[in-house]
Tab-separated table of C-alpha atoms and ligand atoms in Angstrom:
chain	number	residue	atom	x	y	z
A	16	GLU	CA	-11.858	22.181	-8.632
A	17	SER	CA	-8.867	21.647	-10.867
A	18	LEU	CA	-5.407	22.379	-9.554
A	19	ASP	CA	-5.186	25.531	-11.680
A	20	GLN	CA	-8.525	26.771	-10.388
A	21	GLY	CA	-7.663	25.867	-6.826
A	22	LEU	CA	-4.379	27.720	-6.976
A	23	ALA	CA	-5.741	30.612	-9.032
A	24	LYS	CA	-5.370	33.180	-6.276
A	25	THR	CA	-1.786	32.248	-5.530
A	26	LYS	CA	-0.931	32.025	-9.197
A	27	GLU	CA	-2.406	35.414	-9.920
A	28	GLY	CA	-0.663	36.918	-6.910
A	29	VAL	CA	2.710	35.442	-7.750
A	30	PHE	CA	2.357	36.282	-11.416
A	31	LYS	CA	1.412	39.892	-10.736
A	32	LYS	CA	4.236	40.349	-8.276
A	33	LEU	CA	6.701	38.678	-10.618
A	34	SER	CA	5.717	40.929	-13.488
A	35	ARG	CA	6.144	43.945	-11.276
A	36	ALA	CA	9.521	42.612	-10.137
A	37	ILE	CA	10.870	42.496	-13.675
A	38	VAL	CA	9.155	45.403	-15.344
A	39	GLY	CA	11.478	47.260	-17.689
A	40	LYS	CA	14.279	44.745	-17.163
A	41	THR	CA	16.093	42.732	-19.770
A	42	THR	CA	18.616	40.902	-17.599
A	43	VAL	CA	18.532	39.468	-14.104
A	44	ASP	CA	20.353	42.126	-12.068
A	45	ASP	CA	20.565	42.780	-8.327
A	46	GLU	CA	17.373	44.774	-8.320
A	47	VAL	CA	15.474	41.933	-9.944
A	48	LEU	CA	16.895	39.518	-7.382
A	49	ASP	CA	15.855	41.814	-4.542
A	50	ASN	CA	12.372	42.085	-5.959
A	51	LEU	CA	12.215	38.353	-6.453
A	52	GLU	CA	13.150	37.846	-2.828
A	53	GLU	CA	10.237	40.036	-1.857
A	54	VAL	CA	7.843	38.140	-4.132
A	55	LEU	CA	8.754	34.851	-2.462
A	56	ILE	CA	8.601	36.190	1.062
A	57	THR	CA	5.236	37.856	0.541
A	58	SER	CA	3.962	34.565	-0.929
A	59	ASP	CA	4.756	32.922	2.420
A	60	VAL	CA	7.591	30.778	1.137
A	61	GLY	CA	9.417	31.657	4.355
A	62	VAL	CA	12.689	33.538	4.818
A	63	ASP	CA	15.072	30.565	4.972
A	64	THR	CA	13.663	28.855	1.929
A	65	THR	CA	13.478	32.134	0.017
A	66	LEU	CA	17.171	32.797	0.662
A	67	LYS	CA	17.981	29.295	-0.497
A	68	VAL	CA	16.072	29.809	-3.738
A	69	ILE	CA	17.620	33.244	-4.341
A	70	GLU	CA	21.077	31.809	-3.798
A	71	ARG	CA	20.432	29.159	-6.409
A	72	VAL	CA	19.116	31.694	-8.883
A	73	GLU	CA	22.168	33.865	-8.186
A	74	GLN	CA	24.390	30.940	-8.989
A	75	ARG	CA	22.692	30.480	-12.309
A	76	VAL	CA	23.063	34.190	-13.005
A	77	ALA	CA	26.755	34.025	-12.114
A	78	GLU	CA	27.184	31.240	-14.619
A	79	ASP	CA	25.506	33.318	-17.304
A	80	LYS	CA	25.870	37.042	-16.752
A	81	TYR	CA	23.614	37.914	-19.633
A	82	LEU	CA	20.805	35.729	-18.521
A	83	GLY	CA	17.646	37.164	-20.013
A	84	ILE	CA	14.683	38.102	-17.948
A	85	LYS	CA	12.613	35.741	-20.078
A	86	GLU	CA	14.516	32.799	-18.635
A	87	LEU	CA	13.907	33.811	-15.034
A	88	GLN	CA	10.518	32.202	-14.693
A	89	GLY	CA	11.806	28.881	-15.973
A	90	ILE	CA	14.821	28.998	-13.674
A	91	LEU	CA	12.653	29.762	-10.693
A	92	ARG	CA	10.414	26.881	-11.604
A	93	ASP	CA	13.363	24.463	-11.939
A	94	GLU	CA	15.051	25.508	-8.719
A	95	ILE	CA	11.915	25.290	-6.615
A	96	SER	CA	10.994	21.987	-8.144
A	97	SER	CA	14.391	20.485	-7.356
A	98	LEU	CA	14.185	21.880	-3.831
A	99	LEU	CA	10.842	20.143	-3.387
A	100	GLU	CA	12.208	16.934	-4.816
A	101	GLU	CA	14.970	16.865	-2.215
A	102	ASN	CA	12.368	17.166	0.505
A	103	ASN	CA	9.888	14.746	-0.901
A	104	SER	CA	12.202	11.879	-1.693
A	105	GLY	CA	11.551	8.661	0.126
A	106	ASP	CA	7.827	8.893	-0.506
A	107	THR	CA	6.243	5.495	-0.357
A	108	VAL	CA	2.549	6.149	-0.564
A	109	LEU	CA	1.263	8.969	-2.682
A	110	ASP	CA	-1.802	8.388	-4.749
A	111	PHE	CA	-4.966	6.594	-3.738
A	112	GLU	CA	-4.877	3.908	-6.405
A	113	SER	CA	-1.505	2.289	-5.725
A	114	PRO	CA	-1.373	-0.796	-3.517
A	115	LEU	CA	-0.708	0.128	0.095
A	116	PRO	CA	2.441	-1.168	1.829
A	117	GLN	CA	0.490	-2.684	4.753
A	118	LYS	CA	-2.956	-4.070	5.306
A	119	PRO	CA	-4.625	-2.391	6.979
A	120	TYR	CA	-2.614	0.758	6.395
A	121	VAL	CA	-3.095	2.958	9.441
A	122	ILE	CA	-2.967	6.733	9.191
A	123	MET	CA	-3.157	8.845	12.334
A	124	VAL	CA	-4.158	12.420	11.569
A	125	VAL	CA	-3.021	15.301	13.785
A	126	GLY	CA	-3.448	19.073	13.711
A	127	VAL	CA	-5.162	21.891	15.600
A	128	ASN	CA	-8.909	22.451	15.436
A	129	GLY	CA	-10.217	24.353	12.486
A	130	VAL	CA	-7.394	23.601	10.054
A	131	GLY	CA	-9.575	21.210	8.070
A	132	LYS	CA	-8.594	17.918	9.681
A	133	THR	CA	-12.031	16.304	9.588
A	134	THR	CA	-12.684	17.515	6.067
A	135	THR	CA	-9.344	16.141	4.884
A	136	ILE	CA	-10.083	12.772	6.497
A	137	GLY	CA	-13.484	12.714	4.769
A	138	LYS	CA	-11.929	13.585	1.410
A	139	MET	CA	-9.242	10.923	1.822
A	140	ALA	CA	-11.873	8.326	2.725
A	141	TYR	CA	-13.806	9.282	-0.383
A	142	GLN	CA	-10.743	8.935	-2.626
A	143	TYR	CA	-9.635	5.626	-1.150
A	144	LYS	CA	-13.133	4.246	-1.445
A	145	LYS	CA	-13.373	5.438	-5.028
A	146	ALA	CA	-10.117	3.602	-5.714
A	147	GLY	CA	-11.760	0.391	-4.483
A	148	LYS	CA	-10.260	0.293	-1.006
A	149	LYS	CA	-12.106	-0.566	2.147
A	150	VAL	CA	-11.888	2.271	4.672
A	151	VAL	CA	-12.619	2.535	8.399
A	152	LEU	CA	-12.648	5.845	10.270
A	153	GLY	CA	-11.845	6.260	13.956
A	154	ALA	CA	-13.151	9.225	15.963
A	155	ALA	CA	-10.367	9.551	18.509
A	156	ASP	CA	-10.867	13.292	18.912
A	157	THR	CA	-13.108	12.670	21.884
A	158	PHE	CA	-12.543	16.108	23.343
A	159	ARG	CA	-15.237	17.865	21.327
A	160	ALA	CA	-18.673	16.447	20.568
A	161	ALA	CA	-18.657	18.423	17.324
A	162	ALA	CA	-15.549	16.599	16.138
A	163	ILE	CA	-17.258	13.212	16.527
A	164	ASP	CA	-20.437	14.509	14.859
A	165	GLN	CA	-18.522	15.991	11.930
A	166	LEU	CA	-16.651	12.772	11.301
A	167	GLN	CA	-19.939	10.870	11.526
A	168	ILE	CA	-21.418	13.148	8.863
A	169	TRP	CA	-18.451	12.490	6.584
A	170	SER	CA	-18.681	8.741	7.158
A	171	GLU	CA	-22.331	8.832	6.027
A	172	ARG	CA	-21.595	11.128	3.112
A	173	VAL	CA	-18.811	8.911	1.834
A	174	GLY	CA	-20.409	5.627	2.907
A	175	VAL	CA	-17.641	4.203	5.101
A	176	PRO	CA	-17.942	2.847	8.652
A	177	ILE	CA	-16.891	4.860	11.670
A	178	VAL	CA	-15.824	3.635	15.099
A	179	LYS	CA	-16.622	6.043	17.902
A	180	GLN	CA	-17.374	6.328	21.572
A	181	GLN	CA	-18.914	9.000	23.711
A	182	MET	CA	-17.380	12.411	24.042
A	183	GLY	CA	-14.807	12.433	26.815
A	184	SER	CA	-13.873	8.783	26.430
A	185	ASP	CA	-10.266	7.675	26.160
A	186	PRO	CA	-8.914	8.391	22.647
A	187	ALA	CA	-6.552	5.423	22.927
A	188	SER	CA	-9.518	3.173	23.583
A	189	VAL	CA	-11.252	4.472	20.444
A	190	ALA	CA	-8.069	3.819	18.485
A	191	TYR	CA	-7.922	0.289	19.893
A	192	ASP	CA	-11.528	-0.395	18.896
A	193	THR	CA	-10.998	1.067	15.454
A	194	LEU	CA	-7.999	-1.089	14.682
A	195	SER	CA	-9.716	-4.212	16.010
A	196	SER	CA	-12.751	-3.468	13.892
A	197	ALA	CA	-10.529	-2.893	10.860
A	198	LEU	CA	-8.878	-6.276	11.331
A	199	ASN	CA	-12.254	-7.987	11.724
A	200	SER	CA	-13.695	-6.381	8.640
A	201	ASP	CA	-10.580	-6.929	6.523
A	202	ALA	CA	-10.195	-3.185	5.903
A	203	ASP	CA	-7.452	-1.753	3.686
A	204	VAL	CA	-7.121	1.697	5.225
A	205	VAL	CA	-7.748	3.079	8.693
A	206	ILE	CA	-7.854	6.826	9.227
A	207	ILE	CA	-7.879	8.036	12.812
A	208	ASP	CA	-8.802	11.555	13.876
A	209	THR	CA	-7.132	12.962	16.999
A	210	ALA	CA	-7.621	16.049	19.144
A	211	GLY	CA	-5.239	18.939	18.579
A	212	ARG	CA	-5.016	21.058	21.656
A	213	LEU	CA	-1.761	22.862	21.362
A	214	HIS	CA	-2.068	24.956	24.497
A	215	ASN	CA	-1.104	21.965	26.555
A	216	LYS	CA	1.949	20.559	24.891
A	217	ILE	CA	2.773	17.876	27.430
A	218	ASN	CA	-0.793	16.581	27.332
A	219	LEU	CA	-0.753	16.524	23.574
A	220	MET	CA	2.515	14.636	23.551
A	221	ASN	CA	1.301	12.128	26.123
A	222	GLU	CA	-2.030	11.622	24.426
A	223	LEU	CA	-0.510	11.032	21.015
A	224	SER	CA	2.103	8.623	22.309
A	225	LYS	CA	-0.507	6.713	24.284
A	226	ILE	CA	-2.675	6.347	21.175
A	227	LYS	CA	0.369	5.150	19.236
A	228	ARG	CA	1.335	2.640	21.909
A	229	VAL	CA	-2.137	1.136	21.957
A	230	MET	CA	-2.298	0.956	18.160
A	231	ASP	CA	1.007	-0.849	18.071
A	232	LYS	CA	-0.452	-3.518	20.345
A	233	VAL	CA	-3.252	-4.313	17.914
A	234	ILE	CA	-1.223	-3.962	14.739
A	235	PRO	CA	2.560	-3.978	15.121
A	236	ASP	CA	4.137	-0.818	13.664
A	237	ALA	CA	0.824	1.018	13.442
A	238	PRO	CA	0.336	3.865	12.834
A	239	HIS	CA	2.197	3.570	9.547
A	240	GLU	CA	1.757	7.223	8.858
A	241	VAL	CA	1.261	10.285	11.059
A	242	MET	CA	-0.208	13.041	8.954
A	243	LEU	CA	-0.157	16.658	10.072
A	244	VAL	CA	-2.893	18.849	8.626
A	245	LEU	CA	-2.076	22.550	8.252
A	246	ASP	CA	-4.227	25.447	7.080
A	247	GLY	CA	-2.313	26.938	4.169
A	248	SER	CA	-4.059	30.277	4.478
A	249	THR	CA	-2.569	30.942	7.910
A	250	GLY	CA	0.996	31.547	6.757
A	251	GLN	CA	3.375	31.831	9.668
A	252	ASN	CA	0.892	30.109	11.998
A	253	ALA	CA	1.142	27.013	9.881
A	254	PHE	CA	4.954	27.101	10.284
A	255	GLU	CA	4.529	27.473	14.038
A	256	GLN	CA	2.092	24.561	14.268
A	257	ALA	CA	4.402	22.376	12.233
A	258	LYS	CA	7.168	23.208	14.689
A	259	GLN	CA	5.059	22.277	17.683
A	260	PHE	CA	3.621	19.068	16.299
A	261	THR	CA	6.924	17.779	14.995
A	262	ALA	CA	8.285	18.353	18.489
A	263	ALA	CA	5.354	16.470	20.062
A	264	THR	CA	5.331	13.429	17.804
A	265	GLU	CA	7.001	11.947	14.743
A	266	VAL	CA	5.121	13.458	11.833
A	267	THR	CA	5.696	11.557	8.593
A	268	SER	CA	3.516	13.420	6.105
A	269	MET	CA	1.562	16.623	5.705
A	270	ALA	CA	-1.617	17.885	4.109
A	271	VAL	CA	-1.975	21.601	3.455
A	272	THR	CA	-5.582	22.810	3.220
A	273	LYS	CA	-7.516	25.859	2.036
A	274	LEU	CA	-5.076	26.810	-0.699
A	275	ASP	CA	-8.060	27.886	-2.792
A	276	GLY	CA	-8.746	30.726	-0.384
A	277	THR	CA	-5.306	32.278	-0.294
A	278	ALA	CA	-2.818	34.068	-2.520
A	279	LYS	CA	-0.032	32.724	-0.342
A	280	GLY	CA	0.204	29.130	-1.517
A	281	GLY	CA	3.986	29.468	-1.370
A	282	VAL	CA	3.626	28.212	2.180
A	283	VAL	CA	3.659	24.661	0.797
A	284	ILE	CA	7.163	25.167	-0.581
A	285	GLY	CA	8.505	26.700	2.622
A	286	ILE	CA	6.994	24.157	4.972
A	287	SER	CA	8.128	21.224	2.928
A	288	ASP	CA	11.650	22.660	2.846
A	289	GLN	CA	11.854	23.642	6.506
A	290	PHE	CA	10.566	20.429	7.977
A	291	LYS	CA	11.804	17.905	5.417
A	292	ILE	CA	8.481	16.133	5.608
A	293	PRO	CA	6.704	15.243	2.378
A	294	VAL	CA	3.496	17.079	1.582
A	295	ARG	CA	1.097	14.370	0.444
A	296	TYR	CA	-2.072	16.298	-0.204
A	297	ILE	CA	-3.319	19.778	-0.780
A	298	GLY	CA	-6.865	20.926	-0.099
A	299	ILE	CA	-8.344	23.240	-2.698
A	300	GLY	CA	-12.016	23.486	-1.711
A	301	GLU	CA	-14.707	22.261	0.632
A	302	GLY	CA	-16.127	19.531	-1.595
A	303	MET	CA	-15.458	15.819	-1.428
A	304	GLU	CA	-13.315	15.921	-4.565
A	305	ASP	CA	-11.263	18.934	-3.551
A	306	LEU	CA	-8.227	17.090	-2.300
A	307	GLN	CA	-5.289	16.590	-4.605
A	308	VAL	CA	-2.257	14.433	-4.403
A	309	PHE	CA	0.677	16.816	-4.223
A	310	TYR	CA	2.824	16.408	-7.310
A	311	ARG	CA	5.617	18.942	-7.033
A	312	ASN	CA	6.032	19.514	-10.767
A	313	GLU	CA	2.341	20.074	-11.338
A	314	PHE	CA	2.242	22.370	-8.352
A	315	VAL	CA	5.196	24.459	-9.432
A	316	ASP	CA	3.927	24.536	-13.012
A	317	SER	CA	0.626	25.805	-11.739
A	318	LEU	CA	2.298	28.609	-9.847
A	319	PHE	CA	4.967	29.653	-12.289
A	320	GLY	CA	3.403	28.589	-15.569
B	413	GDP	P1	-11.108	20.595	11.834
B	413	GDP	O1	-11.596	21.321	13.047
B	413	GDP	O2	-9.641	20.709	11.679
B	413	GDP	O3	-11.577	19.190	11.775
B	413	GDP	O4	-11.702	21.393	10.589
B	413	GDP	P2	-12.884	21.036	9.601
B	413	GDP	O5	-12.552	19.862	8.786
B	413	GDP	O6	-14.166	21.009	10.351
B	413	GDP	O7	-12.833	22.311	8.619
B	413	GDP	C1	-13.004	23.628	9.075
B	413	GDP	C2	-13.597	24.461	7.924
B	413	GDP	O8	-12.658	24.559	6.866
B	413	GDP	C3	-14.835	23.835	7.314
B	413	GDP	O9	-15.755	24.860	7.040
B	413	GDP	C4	-14.336	23.219	6.014
B	413	GDP	O10	-15.328	23.143	5.013
B	413	GDP	C5	-13.243	24.168	5.630
B	413	GDP	N1	-12.207	23.546	4.766
B	413	GDP	C6	-11.488	22.430	4.993
B	413	GDP	N2	-10.616	22.199	3.984
B	413	GDP	C7	-10.798	23.192	3.082
B	413	GDP	C8	-10.187	23.544	1.808
B	413	GDP	O11	-9.282	22.877	1.279
B	413	GDP	N3	-10.666	24.665	1.199
B	413	GDP	C9	-11.651	25.431	1.746
B	413	GDP	N4	-12.032	26.524	1.077
B	413	GDP	N5	-12.219	25.155	2.925
B	413	GDP	C10	-11.807	24.055	3.590
């Protein structure tokens, strides 16, 4: 799916609400600002980020009292885009084609079950492979047999090797094997799946730090990236999960999935702003190709036209 198609529900929702917010208006007055606040909040941008955006729009209005309603959309677009830029600066790796900063480049993927973690790993593997990079997958979510099976299916679908052990084995040991195998096979990218059981926070924390410690022994400084996968259609739950995972480990990037199935894609803006962690990818479908690099301008253009 194209970005516009993938975000169609959100776009339509935002557009409809925006039109309702400004109906019969010629200038940006208090009522318009109130309505705008509601549009953003009901699009799951989050209260804090919404207030920040409204404040910026207010400032622009204060500078130009007779600001026309026609300009509002453009202003909104600019302000949100610059907000996203502040939060996404310092990006090193974005697209799949650019040379990676390390070889092998090790990405550890975290997130609760069902958010689309395995699917996102499969899609990333597909994109990296397509870009000519050699990929190895590691099935370190050893807690559920289904998780290992699903990753296996993706590895066959994409045509990249997978390192796995039996269900119930030590995730750190799988990570160790995966990194060793990656070194032996001269791989460019390693993507490691992990279990996401949030109900036991201390366990989660210990498990993730143990995996990281072991990785660091095979390849100093690995993992180079810890990616948190969030389901964009779950709104406030996604915020809550981000809070918990960032408390449990150092998350360095995010992928937000299932944006095709929701009218509340504004969650990407809020989460990026609240956690100051760059969103690298967005998932906009179940297919292999339905993962897009998150380019803030394209994203905001898609939403606000
Ligand atoms: P995991 O438990 O986190 O590994 O989740 P899975 O990768 O197994 O995904 C759970 C379900 O969400 C599957 O049915 C996926 O096809 C679906 N899914 C994942 N990403 C997306 C997405 O971007 N859009 C849509 N519509 N479905 C997705």
